CSV table of N, CA and C in Angstrom, one decimal:
chain,number,residue,atom,x,y,z
A,1,GLN,N,-1.9,7.7,-18.1
A,1,GLN,CA,-1.7,8.4,-16.7
A,1,GLN,C,-2.9,8.0,-15.8
A,2,VAL,N,-2.3,7.8,-14.5
A,2,VAL,CA,-3.2,7.4,-13.4
A,2,VAL,C,-3.1,8.2,-12.2
A,3,GLN,N,-4.1,8.8,-11.8
A,3,GLN,CA,-4.1,9.6,-10.5
A,3,GLN,C,-4.5,8.8,-9.4
A,4,LEU,N,-3.9,9.1,-8.4
A,4,LEU,CA,-4.0,8.2,-6.9
A,4,LEU,C,-4.1,9.2,-6.0
A,5,VAL,N,-5.4,9.1,-5.3
A,5,VAL,CA,-5.7,9.9,-4.1
A,5,VAL,C,-5.8,9.1,-2.8
A,6,ASP,N,-4.9,9.2,-1.9
A,6,ASP,CA,-4.9,8.6,-0.5
A,6,ASP,C,-5.8,9.1,0.5
A,7,SER,N,-6.5,8.4,1.2
A,7,SER,CA,-7.3,9.0,2.5
A,7,SER,C,-7.2,7.8,3.4
A,8,GLY,N,-7.8,8.3,4.7
A,8,GLY,CA,-8.1,7.4,5.6
A,8,GLY,C,-7.1,7.2,6.8
A,9,GLY,N,-6.3,8.1,6.7
A,9,GLY,CA,-5.3,8.2,7.8
A,9,GLY,C,-5.9,8.9,9.0
A,10,GLY,N,-5.3,8.9,10.1
A,10,GLY,CA,-5.7,9.6,11.3
A,10,GLY,C,-4.7,9.3,12.6
A,11,LEU,N,-5.3,9.5,13.8
A,11,LEU,CA,-4.5,9.3,15.0
A,11,LEU,C,-5.4,8.0,15.7
A,12,VAL,N,-4.7,7.2,16.1
A,12,VAL,CA,-5.2,6.0,16.6
A,12,VAL,C,-4.6,5.5,17.9
A,13,GLN,N,-5.0,4.9,19.0
A,13,GLN,CA,-4.2,4.4,19.9
A,13,GLN,C,-3.5,3.1,19.5
A,14,ALA,N,-2.5,2.7,20.1
A,14,ALA,CA,-1.9,1.4,19.9
A,14,ALA,C,-2.8,0.3,20.1
A,15,GLY,N,-2.9,-0.8,19.1
A,15,GLY,CA,-4.0,-1.9,19.3
A,15,GLY,C,-5.1,-1.6,18.5
A,16,GLY,N,-5.3,-0.3,17.8
A,16,GLY,CA,-6.4,0.0,17.1
A,16,GLY,C,-6.3,-0.2,15.7
A,17,SER,N,-7.2,0.1,14.9
A,17,SER,CA,-7.3,-0.4,13.5
A,17,SER,C,-7.7,1.0,12.6
A,18,LEU,N,-7.1,1.0,11.5
A,18,LEU,CA,-7.5,2.0,10.4
A,18,LEU,C,-7.5,1.2,8.9
A,19,ARG,N,-8.5,1.8,8.1
A,19,ARG,CA,-8.5,1.3,6.7
A,19,ARG,C,-8.1,2.6,5.7
A,20,LEU,N,-7.0,2.4,5.1
A,20,LEU,CA,-6.7,3.3,4.2
A,20,LEU,C,-7.3,3.0,2.8
A,21,SER,N,-7.5,4.0,2.1
A,21,SER,CA,-8.3,4.0,0.6
A,21,SER,C,-7.3,4.7,-0.2
A,22,CYS,N,-7.3,4.1,-1.5
A,22,CYS,CA,-6.6,4.9,-2.6
A,22,CYS,C,-7.4,4.7,-3.8
A,23,VAL,N,-8.0,5.9,-4.2
A,23,VAL,CA,-8.8,5.9,-5.3
A,23,VAL,C,-8.1,6.4,-6.4
A,24,ALA,N,-8.5,5.5,-7.6
A,24,ALA,CA,-7.6,5.9,-8.9
A,24,ALA,C,-8.6,6.5,-10.0
A,25,SER,N,-8.1,7.3,-10.7
A,25,SER,CA,-8.7,7.7,-11.9
A,25,SER,C,-7.9,7.9,-13.2
A,26,GLY,N,-8.6,8.0,-14.2
A,26,GLY,CA,-7.7,8.0,-15.5
A,26,GLY,C,-7.5,6.9,-16.2
A,27,ARG,N,-7.3,5.8,-15.4
A,27,ARG,CA,-7.2,4.4,-16.0
A,27,ARG,C,-7.7,3.4,-15.0
A,28,PRO,N,-8.1,2.2,-15.4
A,28,PRO,CA,-8.6,1.0,-14.4
A,28,PRO,C,-7.4,0.7,-13.7
A,29,ILE,N,-7.5,0.2,-12.4
A,29,ILE,CA,-6.4,-0.4,-11.7
A,29,ILE,C,-6.2,-1.6,-11.9
A,30,SER,N,-7.1,-2.3,-12.6
A,30,SER,CA,-7.0,-3.8,-13.1
A,30,SER,C,-5.8,-4.1,-13.8
A,31,GLY,N,-5.3,-3.0,-14.5
A,31,GLY,CA,-3.9,-3.1,-15.3
A,31,GLY,C,-2.7,-3.0,-14.5
A,32,TYR,N,-2.8,-2.8,-13.3
A,32,TYR,CA,-1.6,-2.4,-12.5
A,32,TYR,C,-1.4,-3.0,-11.2
A,33,THR,N,-0.3,-3.4,-11.0
A,33,THR,CA,0.3,-3.9,-9.5
A,33,THR,C,0.1,-2.7,-8.7
A,34,MET,N,-0.7,-3.1,-7.6
A,34,MET,CA,-0.8,-1.9,-6.5
A,34,MET,C,0.2,-2.1,-5.4
A,35,ALA,N,0.4,-1.0,-4.7
A,35,ALA,CA,1.3,-1.2,-3.4
A,35,ALA,C,0.9,0.0,-2.7
A,36,TYR,N,1.4,-0.2,-1.4
A,36,TYR,CA,1.5,0.8,-0.4
A,36,TYR,C,2.9,0.9,0.2
A,37,PHE,N,3.5,2.1,0.2
A,37,PHE,CA,4.8,2.3,0.9
A,37,PHE,C,4.5,3.4,2.2
A,38,ARG,N,5.5,3.4,2.9
A,38,ARG,CA,5.4,4.4,4.0
A,38,ARG,C,6.7,5.1,4.3
A,39,GLN,N,6.6,6.3,5.0
A,39,GLN,CA,7.8,6.9,5.3
A,39,GLN,C,7.7,7.5,6.6
A,40,ALA,N,8.5,7.4,7.7
A,40,ALA,CA,8.4,7.7,9.0
A,40,ALA,C,9.5,9.1,9.0
A,41,PRO,N,9.2,10.0,9.8
A,41,PRO,CA,10.2,11.0,10.1
A,41,PRO,C,11.5,10.6,10.1
A,42,GLY,N,12.6,11.3,9.4
A,42,GLY,CA,13.9,10.9,9.5
A,42,GLY,C,14.4,9.6,8.8
A,43,LYS,N,13.5,8.8,8.2
A,43,LYS,CA,13.6,7.4,7.7
A,43,LYS,C,13.5,7.5,6.2
A,44,GLU,N,14.0,6.4,5.5
A,44,GLU,CA,13.8,6.3,4.1
A,44,GLU,C,12.3,5.5,4.0
A,45,ARG,N,12.0,5.7,2.8
A,45,ARG,CA,10.6,5.2,2.5
A,45,ARG,C,10.7,3.6,2.5
A,46,GLU,N,9.8,2.9,2.9
A,46,GLU,CA,9.8,1.4,2.9
A,46,GLU,C,8.5,0.9,2.3
A,47,PHE,N,8.8,-0.3,1.8
A,47,PHE,CA,7.6,-1.1,1.2
A,47,PHE,C,6.7,-1.7,2.3
A,48,VAL,N,5.5,-1.6,2.1
A,48,VAL,CA,4.6,-2.3,3.2
A,48,VAL,C,3.8,-3.5,2.6
A,49,ALA,N,3.1,-3.4,1.4
A,49,ALA,CA,2.3,-4.5,0.9
A,49,ALA,C,2.2,-4.1,-0.6
A,50,ALA,N,1.8,-5.2,-1.4
A,50,ALA,CA,1.5,-5.2,-2.7
A,50,ALA,C,0.5,-6.2,-3.1
A,51,ILE,N,-0.3,-6.0,-4.1
A,51,ILE,CA,-1.3,-6.9,-4.7
A,51,ILE,C,-1.0,-6.9,-6.0
A,52,SER,N,-1.0,-8.1,-6.6
A,52,SER,CA,-0.6,-8.4,-8.0
A,52,SER,C,-1.7,-8.0,-9.1
A,53,ARG,N,-1.4,-7.2,-10.2
A,53,ARG,CA,-2.4,-7.1,-11.1
A,53,ARG,C,-3.0,-8.3,-11.9
A,54,THR,N,-2.4,-9.5,-11.7
A,54,THR,CA,-2.7,-10.7,-12.6
A,54,THR,C,-3.7,-11.6,-11.8
A,55,ASN,N,-3.4,-11.7,-10.6
A,55,ASN,CA,-4.1,-12.9,-9.9
A,55,ASN,C,-4.4,-12.4,-8.4
A,56,ASP,N,-4.3,-11.2,-8.1
A,56,ASP,CA,-4.5,-10.7,-6.7
A,56,ASP,C,-3.6,-11.4,-5.4
A,57,PHE,N,-2.5,-11.9,-6.1
A,57,PHE,CA,-1.6,-12.3,-5.1
A,57,PHE,C,-1.2,-11.2,-4.3
A,58,THR,N,-1.0,-11.4,-2.9
A,58,THR,CA,-0.6,-10.2,-2.0
A,58,THR,C,0.8,-10.7,-1.4
A,59,TYR,N,1.4,-9.6,-1.2
A,59,TYR,CA,2.8,-9.8,-0.3
A,59,TYR,C,2.9,-8.5,0.6
A,60,GLU,N,3.2,-9.0,1.8
A,60,GLU,CA,3.4,-7.8,2.9
A,60,GLU,C,4.8,-8.0,3.4
A,61,GLN,N,5.4,-7.0,3.8
A,61,GLN,CA,6.8,-7.0,4.5
A,61,GLN,C,6.5,-7.5,6.0
A,62,THR,N,7.7,-8.2,6.3
A,62,THR,CA,7.6,-9.0,7.7
A,62,THR,C,6.9,-8.4,8.8
A,63,SER,N,7.3,-7.2,8.9
A,63,SER,CA,6.9,-6.4,10.2
A,63,SER,C,5.3,-6.0,10.2
A,64,VAL,N,4.7,-6.3,9.1
A,64,VAL,CA,3.2,-6.1,9.2
A,64,VAL,C,2.4,-7.2,8.7
A,65,LYS,N,3.1,-8.4,8.5
A,65,LYS,CA,2.4,-9.7,8.0
A,65,LYS,C,1.6,-10.1,9.1
A,66,GLY,N,0.4,-10.3,8.9
A,66,GLY,CA,-0.6,-10.8,9.9
A,66,GLY,C,-1.4,-9.8,10.5
A,67,ARG,N,-1.1,-8.6,10.3
A,67,ARG,CA,-1.6,-7.4,10.9
A,67,ARG,C,-2.3,-6.4,9.7
A,68,PHE,N,-1.7,-6.3,8.6
A,68,PHE,CA,-2.2,-5.5,7.5
A,68,PHE,C,-2.5,-6.5,6.3
A,69,THR,N,-3.8,-6.0,5.7
A,69,THR,CA,-4.1,-6.7,4.6
A,69,THR,C,-4.4,-5.6,3.4
A,70,ILE,N,-3.8,-5.9,2.2
A,70,ILE,CA,-4.0,-5.2,1.0
A,70,ILE,C,-5.1,-5.8,0.2
A,71,SER,N,-5.9,-5.1,-0.4
A,71,SER,CA,-7.0,-5.6,-1.3
A,71,SER,C,-7.3,-4.6,-2.4
A,72,ARG,N,-8.1,-5.0,-3.3
A,72,ARG,CA,-8.3,-4.2,-4.5
A,72,ARG,C,-9.7,-4.4,-4.9
A,73,ASP,N,-10.5,-3.4,-5.2
A,73,ASP,CA,-12.0,-3.6,-5.7
A,73,ASP,C,-11.8,-2.8,-7.0
A,74,ASN,N,-11.7,-3.7,-8.1
A,74,ASN,CA,-11.5,-3.0,-9.4
A,74,ASN,C,-13.0,-2.3,-9.8
A,75,ALA,N,-14.0,-2.7,-9.3
A,75,ALA,CA,-15.3,-2.1,-9.8
A,75,ALA,C,-15.2,-0.6,-9.3
A,76,ARG,N,-14.6,-0.3,-8.2
A,76,ARG,CA,-14.5,0.9,-7.7
A,76,ARG,C,-13.2,1.6,-7.8
A,77,ASN,N,-12.3,1.0,-8.7
A,77,ASN,CA,-11.1,1.5,-8.9
A,77,ASN,C,-10.2,1.9,-7.6
A,78,THR,N,-10.3,1.1,-6.6
A,78,THR,CA,-9.8,1.5,-5.3
A,78,THR,C,-9.0,0.4,-4.7
A,79,VAL,N,-8.0,0.7,-4.1
A,79,VAL,CA,-7.3,-0.2,-3.2
A,79,VAL,C,-7.3,0.1,-1.9
A,80,TYR,N,-7.2,-0.8,-1.0
A,80,TYR,CA,-7.4,-0.6,0.5
A,80,TYR,C,-6.3,-1.3,1.3
A,81,LEU,N,-5.9,-0.6,2.4
A,81,LEU,CA,-5.0,-1.2,3.3
A,81,LEU,C,-5.7,-1.3,4.6
A,82,GLN,N,-6.2,-2.5,5.1
A,82,GLN,CA,-6.6,-2.6,6.3
A,82,GLN,C,-5.5,-2.9,7.3
A,83,MET,N,-5.5,-2.1,8.5
A,83,MET,CA,-4.3,-2.1,9.4
A,83,MET,C,-4.9,-2.4,10.8
A,84,ASN,N,-4.5,-3.6,11.2
A,84,ASN,CA,-5.0,-3.9,12.7
A,84,ASN,C,-3.8,-4.0,13.6
A,85,SER,N,-4.3,-4.0,14.7
A,85,SER,CA,-3.1,-4.2,15.9
A,85,SER,C,-2.0,-3.1,15.4
A,86,LEU,N,-2.3,-1.9,15.3
A,86,LEU,CA,-1.4,-0.9,15.0
A,86,LEU,C,-0.4,-0.7,16.3
A,87,LYS,N,0.8,-0.4,16.0
A,87,LYS,CA,2.0,-0.1,16.9
A,87,LYS,C,2.4,1.3,16.7
A,88,PRO,N,3.0,1.9,17.7
A,88,PRO,CA,3.6,3.3,17.4
A,88,PRO,C,4.6,3.3,16.4
A,89,GLU,N,5.4,2.1,16.2
A,89,GLU,CA,6.3,2.1,15.2
A,89,GLU,C,5.7,2.0,13.6
A,90,ASP,N,4.4,2.0,13.7
A,90,ASP,CA,3.7,2.1,12.4
A,90,ASP,C,3.4,3.5,11.9
A,91,THR,N,3.7,4.5,12.9
A,91,THR,CA,3.6,5.7,12.4
A,91,THR,C,4.3,6.3,11.3
A,92,ALA,N,3.7,6.8,10.3
A,92,ALA,CA,4.3,7.3,9.1
A,92,ALA,C,3.3,7.8,8.1
A,93,VAL,N,4.0,8.5,7.0
A,93,VAL,CA,2.9,8.8,6.0
A,93,VAL,C,2.8,7.5,5.0
A,94,TYR,N,1.7,7.4,4.6
A,94,TYR,CA,1.4,6.1,3.9
A,94,TYR,C,1.0,6.5,2.5
A,95,SER,N,1.5,5.9,1.6
A,95,SER,CA,1.0,6.3,0.1
A,95,SER,C,1.0,5.3,-0.8
A,96,CYS,N,0.0,5.2,-1.8
A,96,CYS,CA,-0.2,4.2,-2.5
A,96,CYS,C,0.5,4.3,-3.8
A,97,ALA,N,0.9,3.2,-4.7
A,97,ALA,CA,1.5,3.4,-5.9
A,97,ALA,C,1.1,2.5,-6.8
A,98,ALA,N,1.4,2.6,-8.0
A,98,ALA,CA,0.9,1.9,-9.2
A,98,ALA,C,2.1,1.6,-10.1
A,99,SER,N,2.2,0.2,-10.4
A,99,SER,CA,3.2,-0.2,-11.3
A,99,SER,C,2.7,-1.0,-12.6
A,100,ASN,N,3.3,-0.7,-13.7
A,100,ASN,CA,3.0,-1.4,-14.9
A,100,ASN,C,3.4,-2.9,-14.9
A,101,GLY,N,4.5,-3.3,-14.1
A,101,GLY,CA,5.1,-4.5,-14.0
A,101,GLY,C,4.2,-5.3,-13.2
A,102,ASP,N,4.9,-6.6,-12.8
A,102,ASP,CA,4.5,-7.5,-12.0
A,102,ASP,C,5.7,-8.4,-11.6
A,103,ALA,N,5.4,-9.2,-10.6
A,103,ALA,CA,6.7,-10.0,-10.1
A,103,ALA,C,6.2,-11.5,-10.1
A,104,THR,N,7.1,-12.2,-10.4
A,104,THR,CA,7.1,-13.7,-10.3
A,104,THR,C,7.4,-14.3,-9.0
A,105,VAL,N,8.3,-13.4,-8.4
A,105,VAL,CA,8.7,-14.0,-7.0
A,105,VAL,C,8.4,-12.9,-6.1
A,106,ALA,N,7.8,-13.2,-5.0
A,106,ALA,CA,7.1,-12.2,-4.0
A,106,ALA,C,8.0,-11.1,-3.7
A,107,GLU,N,9.4,-11.5,-3.5
A,107,GLU,CA,10.3,-10.4,-2.8
A,107,GLU,C,10.7,-9.4,-3.9
A,108,TRP,N,10.2,-9.6,-5.0
A,108,TRP,CA,10.4,-8.6,-6.0
A,108,TRP,C,9.6,-7.4,-6.0
A,109,TYR,N,8.4,-7.6,-5.3
A,109,TYR,CA,7.5,-6.5,-5.3
A,109,TYR,C,8.0,-5.1,-4.9
A,110,PRO,N,8.8,-5.2,-4.0
A,110,PRO,CA,9.4,-3.7,-3.4
A,110,PRO,C,10.3,-3.4,-4.4
A,111,LYS,N,10.8,-4.1,-5.4
A,111,LYS,CA,11.9,-3.5,-6.5
A,111,LYS,C,11.2,-3.3,-7.8
A,112,LEU,N,9.9,-3.4,-8.0
A,112,LEU,CA,9.2,-2.9,-9.2
A,112,LEU,C,9.5,-1.4,-9.3
A,113,ILE,N,9.3,-0.9,-10.5
A,113,ILE,CA,9.1,0.5,-10.8
A,113,ILE,C,7.7,0.9,-10.6
A,114,TYR,N,7.5,1.7,-9.7
A,114,TYR,CA,6.1,2.4,-9.4
A,114,TYR,C,6.0,3.7,-10.1
A,115,ASP,N,5.4,3.7,-11.1
A,115,ASP,CA,5.2,4.8,-11.9
A,115,ASP,C,4.3,6.0,-11.4
A,116,TYR,N,3.3,5.8,-10.7
A,116,TYR,CA,2.2,6.7,-10.2
A,116,TYR,C,2.0,6.6,-8.6
A,117,TRP,N,2.1,7.8,-8.1
A,117,TRP,CA,1.9,7.9,-6.6
A,117,TRP,C,0.9,8.7,-6.1
A,118,GLY,N,0.3,8.2,-4.9
A,118,GLY,CA,-0.6,9.1,-4.2
A,118,GLY,C,0.0,10.2,-3.4
A,119,GLN,N,-0.9,11.1,-2.9
A,119,GLN,CA,-0.2,12.2,-2.2
A,119,GLN,C,0.3,11.7,-0.8
A,120,GLY,N,-0.3,10.6,-0.3
A,120,GLY,CA,0.1,10.3,1.1
A,120,GLY,C,-1.0,10.7,2.1
A,121,THR,N,-1.0,9.9,3.1
A,121,THR,CA,-1.9,10.2,4.3
A,121,THR,C,-1.2,9.8,5.5
A,122,GLN,N,-1.3,10.5,6.5
A,122,GLN,CA,-0.8,10.4,7.8
A,122,GLN,C,-1.3,9.5,8.8
A,123,VAL,N,-0.5,8.6,9.3
A,123,VAL,CA,-0.9,7.7,10.3
A,123,VAL,C,-0.2,7.9,11.5
A,124,THR,N,-0.8,8.2,12.6
A,124,THR,CA,-0.1,8.3,13.8
A,124,THR,C,-0.5,7.5,14.8
A,125,VAL,N,0.1,6.5,15.4
A,125,VAL,CA,-0.1,5.6,16.5
A,125,VAL,C,0.3,6.0,17.8
A,126,SER,N,-0.4,6.5,18.8
A,126,SER,CA,-0.1,6.7,20.1
A,126,SER,C,0.1,5.5,21.0
A,127,SER,N,1.1,5.7,22.0
A,127,SER,CA,1.2,4.4,22.8
A,127,SER,C,0.5,4.4,24.1
């Protein structure tokens, strides 16, 4: 079992930055593909970014590519999502997730089964 705790959300103006953290306990995250998802009010949950468990390969969805960066610190058992140039449409609850699987094709990351989830942290971007 892996327990994930999300933090780092808040209110920021458009163009600003935030760094989300996801601290894991129970098992080392080095054995998991880690990802962030988000869900805006009235919308379905969507994939944001993932980082491979095997080689730290990262994959971001098109709308955040070049603005968001996912990284991991296995020594701290923590995953980060650095979000720059934030836009009002980035407003959502962001949750980290862990998967026992991995992907050989980048576009498969959103389709992995993510077994463990954090509780989420609210990100609000004002215009």
